[in-house]
């Protein structure tokens, strides 16, 4: 079986602490795959908020997620404290990849890596658009 591989880029742009909620637990008693995606969304939304933006308003432009990948490294349980690091990679004219590394806050054991492809989107024109300069400057 081929495995997805997510490499950690050099450029970390943000980190935040989160906790595993009881609603994040699946039937096997550990952090569920769909909860990983929700945690990435929370991290990304916090990054945007830290710059005074929302995911639909960075100088009038928004984003869409065009694809997602998740790789588990170890388990997490309710109510573990987590640290999420956010990295960027493959920045182009209209898109970039956001890579998330999730670790246990105490001890640093890696739980998962995730990657989302982000396309900037003009919601008025209903089409992809260039990444706003202010966003690109925040990545430096």
PDB file of C-alpha atoms in Angstrom:
ATOM      1  CA  UNK A   1       0.000   0.000   0.000  1.00  0.00           C
ATOM      2  CA  UNK A   2       1.383   3.400  -0.977  1.00  0.00           C
ATOM      3  CA  UNK A   3       1.559   5.863   1.899  1.00  0.00           C
ATOM      4  CA  UNK A   4       1.094   9.604   1.720  1.00  0.00           C
ATOM      5  CA  UNK A   5       4.178  11.510   2.775  1.00  0.00           C
ATOM      6  CA  UNK A   6       4.046  15.056   4.122  1.00  0.00           C
ATOM      7  CA  UNK A   7       7.385  16.773   4.544  1.00  0.00           C
ATOM      8  CA  UNK A   8       7.772  19.664   6.975  1.00  0.00           C
ATOM      9  CA  UNK A   9       8.690  22.875   5.131  1.00  0.00           C
ATOM     10  CA  UNK A  10      11.310  25.271   6.488  1.00  0.00           C
ATOM     11  CA  UNK A  11       9.000  28.261   6.930  1.00  0.00           C
ATOM     12  CA  UNK A  12       6.849  28.117  10.080  1.00  0.00           C
ATOM     13  CA  UNK A  13       4.401  31.012  10.079  1.00  0.00           C
ATOM     14  CA  UNK A  14       2.258  30.334  13.145  1.00  0.00           C
ATOM     15  CA  UNK A  15       1.632  28.052  16.113  1.00  0.00           C
ATOM     16  CA  UNK A  16      -1.217  27.656  18.550  1.00  0.00           C
ATOM     17  CA  UNK A  17      -2.247  25.425  21.429  1.00  0.00           C
ATOM     18  CA  UNK A  18      -5.444  23.373  21.285  1.00  0.00           C
ATOM     19  CA  UNK A  19      -7.000  20.581  23.334  1.00  0.00           C
ATOM     20  CA  UNK A  20      -8.640  17.356  22.250  1.00  0.00           C
ATOM     21  CA  UNK A  21     -12.372  17.731  22.880  1.00  0.00           C
ATOM     22  CA  UNK A  22     -14.618  14.809  23.726  1.00  0.00           C
ATOM     23  CA  UNK A  23     -16.358  15.359  20.375  1.00  0.00           C
ATOM     24  CA  UNK A  24     -12.975  14.744  18.647  1.00  0.00           C
ATOM     25  CA  UNK A  25     -12.895  11.123  19.816  1.00  0.00           C
ATOM     26  CA  UNK A  26     -13.944   8.262  17.539  1.00  0.00           C
ATOM     27  CA  UNK A  27     -15.307   4.768  18.260  1.00  0.00           C
ATOM     28  CA  UNK A  28     -11.791   3.485  19.016  1.00  0.00           C
ATOM     29  CA  UNK A  29     -11.367   6.044  21.778  1.00  0.00           C
ATOM     30  CA  UNK A  30      -8.731   8.227  20.136  1.00  0.00           C
ATOM     31  CA  UNK A  31      -8.537  11.405  18.030  1.00  0.00           C
ATOM     32  CA  UNK A  32     -10.612  10.895  14.880  1.00  0.00           C
ATOM     33  CA  UNK A  33      -9.473  11.647  11.339  1.00  0.00           C
ATOM     34  CA  UNK A  34     -12.293  14.137  10.762  1.00  0.00           C
ATOM     35  CA  UNK A  35     -11.274  15.939  13.963  1.00  0.00           C
ATOM     36  CA  UNK A  36      -7.764  16.386  12.549  1.00  0.00           C
ATOM     37  CA  UNK A  37      -9.292  18.316   9.653  1.00  0.00           C
ATOM     38  CA  UNK A  38     -11.321  20.423  12.090  1.00  0.00           C
ATOM     39  CA  UNK A  39      -8.169  21.180  14.098  1.00  0.00           C
ATOM     40  CA  UNK A  40      -6.377  22.320  10.928  1.00  0.00           C
ATOM     41  CA  UNK A  41      -9.287  24.633  10.176  1.00  0.00           C
ATOM     42  CA  UNK A  42      -9.118  26.067  13.701  1.00  0.00           C
ATOM     43  CA  UNK A  43      -5.377  26.656  13.376  1.00  0.00           C
ATOM     44  CA  UNK A  44      -5.762  28.309   9.980  1.00  0.00           C
ATOM     45  CA  UNK A  45      -8.638  30.513  11.198  1.00  0.00           C
ATOM     46  CA  UNK A  46      -6.554  31.600  14.202  1.00  0.00           C
ATOM     47  CA  UNK A  47      -3.641  32.460  11.895  1.00  0.00           C
ATOM     48  CA  UNK A  48      -5.939  34.614   9.750  1.00  0.00           C
ATOM     49  CA  UNK A  49      -7.455  36.228  12.847  1.00  0.00           C
ATOM     50  CA  UNK A  50      -3.984  37.046  14.224  1.00  0.00           C
ATOM     51  CA  UNK A  51      -3.530  39.289  11.161  1.00  0.00           C
ATOM     52  CA  UNK A  52      -6.995  40.835  11.337  1.00  0.00           C
ATOM     53  CA  UNK A  53      -8.348  38.792   8.428  1.00  0.00           C
ATOM     54  CA  UNK A  54     -10.975  36.125   7.928  1.00  0.00           C
ATOM     55  CA  UNK A  55     -10.855  33.248   5.475  1.00  0.00           C
ATOM     56  CA  UNK A  56     -13.224  35.160   3.210  1.00  0.00           C
ATOM     57  CA  UNK A  57     -11.659  38.594   3.594  1.00  0.00           C
ATOM     58  CA  UNK A  58      -7.988  39.263   3.002  1.00  0.00           C
ATOM     59  CA  UNK A  59      -8.226  42.620   1.235  1.00  0.00           C
ATOM     60  CA  UNK A  60     -11.556  41.534  -0.207  1.00  0.00           C
ATOM     61  CA  UNK A  61     -10.364  38.101  -1.333  1.00  0.00           C
ATOM     62  CA  UNK A  62     -11.050  34.746   0.282  1.00  0.00           C
ATOM     63  CA  UNK A  63      -9.770  31.214   0.143  1.00  0.00           C
ATOM     64  CA  UNK A  64     -10.997  27.775  -0.790  1.00  0.00           C
ATOM     65  CA  UNK A  65      -9.425  24.479   0.226  1.00  0.00           C
ATOM     66  CA  UNK A  66      -8.788  22.456  -2.920  1.00  0.00           C
ATOM     67  CA  UNK A  67      -7.395  19.276  -1.363  1.00  0.00           C
ATOM     68  CA  UNK A  68      -6.437  17.712   1.943  1.00  0.00           C
ATOM     69  CA  UNK A  69      -4.013  15.024   3.136  1.00  0.00           C
ATOM     70  CA  UNK A  70      -3.588  13.632   6.659  1.00  0.00           C
ATOM     71  CA  UNK A  71      -0.909  11.289   7.982  1.00  0.00           C
ATOM     72  CA  UNK A  72      -1.190   9.818  11.478  1.00  0.00           C
ATOM     73  CA  UNK A  73       1.970   9.381  13.543  1.00  0.00           C
ATOM     74  CA  UNK A  74       0.531   8.428  16.970  1.00  0.00           C
ATOM     75  CA  UNK A  75      -2.643   8.589  19.029  1.00  0.00           C
ATOM     76  CA  UNK A  76      -4.129  11.434  21.021  1.00  0.00           C
ATOM     77  CA  UNK A  77      -6.902  11.175  23.588  1.00  0.00           C
ATOM     78  CA  UNK A  78      -9.388  13.379  25.423  1.00  0.00           C
ATOM     79  CA  UNK A  79      -8.360  15.862  26.974  1.00  0.00           C
ATOM     80  CA  UNK A  80      -4.754  15.956  25.673  1.00  0.00           C
ATOM     81  CA  UNK A  81      -3.163  19.366  25.172  1.00  0.00           C
ATOM     82  CA  UNK A  82      -1.768  19.807  21.679  1.00  0.00           C
ATOM     83  CA  UNK A  83       0.486  22.210  19.850  1.00  0.00           C
ATOM     84  CA  UNK A  84      -0.173  22.923  16.192  1.00  0.00           C
ATOM     85  CA  UNK A  85       2.530  24.401  14.005  1.00  0.00           C
ATOM     86  CA  UNK A  86       1.591  25.931  10.663  1.00  0.00           C
ATOM     87  CA  UNK A  87       4.028  26.015   7.750  1.00  0.00           C
ATOM     88  CA  UNK A  88       3.713  27.182   4.142  1.00  0.00           C
ATOM     89  CA  UNK A  89       5.101  25.623   1.001  1.00  0.00           C
ATOM     90  CA  UNK A  90       4.754  25.746  -2.778  1.00  0.00           C
ATOM     91  CA  UNK A  91       3.577  29.352  -2.951  1.00  0.00           C
ATOM     92  CA  UNK A  92       2.468  30.274  -6.467  1.00  0.00           C
ATOM     93  CA  UNK A  93       0.562  33.182  -7.988  1.00  0.00           C
ATOM     94  CA  UNK A  94      -2.875  32.017  -6.789  1.00  0.00           C
ATOM     95  CA  UNK A  95      -2.265  29.169  -4.350  1.00  0.00           C
ATOM     96  CA  UNK A  96      -0.097  27.688  -1.635  1.00  0.00           C
ATOM     97  CA  UNK A  97       0.076  24.685   0.628  1.00  0.00           C
ATOM     98  CA  UNK A  98      -0.401  24.903   4.368  1.00  0.00           C
ATOM     99  CA  UNK A  99       1.254  22.130   6.345  1.00  0.00           C
ATOM    100  CA  UNK A 100       0.175  21.436   9.926  1.00  0.00           C
ATOM    101  CA  UNK A 101       2.238  19.498  12.443  1.00  0.00           C
ATOM    102  CA  UNK A 102       0.310  18.383  15.517  1.00  0.00           C
ATOM    103  CA  UNK A 103       2.245  17.323  18.610  1.00  0.00           C
ATOM    104  CA  UNK A 104       1.532  16.626  22.261  1.00  0.00           C
ATOM    105  CA  UNK A 105       2.211  19.861  24.120  1.00  0.00           C
ATOM    106  CA  UNK A 106       3.899  17.935  26.920  1.00  0.00           C
ATOM    107  CA  UNK A 107       6.697  15.798  25.560  1.00  0.00           C
ATOM    108  CA  UNK A 108       6.406  16.871  21.942  1.00  0.00           C
ATOM    109  CA  UNK A 109       5.453  13.471  20.508  1.00  0.00           C
ATOM    110  CA  UNK A 110       4.120  13.954  16.997  1.00  0.00           C
ATOM    111  CA  UNK A 111       0.476  12.984  16.501  1.00  0.00           C
ATOM    112  CA  UNK A 112      -0.203  13.870  12.887  1.00  0.00           C
ATOM    113  CA  UNK A 113       0.727  15.917   9.869  1.00  0.00           C
ATOM    114  CA  UNK A 114      -1.794  17.435   7.522  1.00  0.00           C
ATOM    115  CA  UNK A 115      -1.627  19.477   4.365  1.00  0.00           C
ATOM    116  CA  UNK A 116      -4.251  21.666   2.736  1.00  0.00           C
ATOM    117  CA  UNK A 117      -3.933  23.244  -0.671  1.00  0.00           C
ATOM    118  CA  UNK A 118      -5.286  26.781  -0.456  1.00  0.00           C
ATOM    119  CA  UNK A 119      -6.469  28.715  -3.506  1.00  0.00           C
ATOM    120  CA  UNK A 120      -7.263  32.403  -3.182  1.00  0.00           C
ATOM    121  CA  UNK A 121     -10.721  33.121  -4.512  1.00  0.00           C
ATOM    122  CA  UNK A 122     -12.676  36.198  -5.571  1.00  0.00           C
ATOM    123  CA  UNK A 123     -16.163  35.498  -4.239  1.00  0.00           C
ATOM    124  CA  UNK A 124     -17.664  38.354  -6.300  1.00  0.00           C
ATOM    125  CA  UNK A 125     -16.214  37.108  -9.595  1.00  0.00           C
ATOM    126  CA  UNK A 126     -16.529  33.450  -8.480  1.00  0.00           C
ATOM    127  CA  UNK A 127     -13.042  32.533  -9.689  1.00  0.00           C
ATOM    128  CA  UNK A 128      -9.491  32.044  -8.423  1.00  0.00           C
ATOM    129  CA  UNK A 129      -7.435  35.225  -8.000  1.00  0.00           C
ATOM    130  CA  UNK A 130      -3.868  36.226  -7.141  1.00  0.00           C
ATOM    131  CA  UNK A 131      -2.757  35.969  -3.525  1.00  0.00           C
ATOM    132  CA  UNK A 132      -3.017  39.464  -1.985  1.00  0.00           C
ATOM    133  CA  UNK A 133       0.359  41.137  -1.396  1.00  0.00           C
ATOM    134  CA  UNK A 134      -0.468  41.735   2.277  1.00  0.00           C
ATOM    135  CA  UNK A 135      -0.841  37.982   2.741  1.00  0.00           C
ATOM    136  CA  UNK A 136       2.428  37.254   0.976  1.00  0.00           C
ATOM    137  CA  UNK A 137       4.197  39.787   3.209  1.00  0.00           C
ATOM    138  CA  UNK A 138       2.867  37.974   6.292  1.00  0.00           C
ATOM    139  CA  UNK A 139       4.651  34.827   5.113  1.00  0.00           C
ATOM    140  CA  UNK A 140       8.069  36.472   5.195  1.00  0.00           C
TER     141      UNK A 140
END
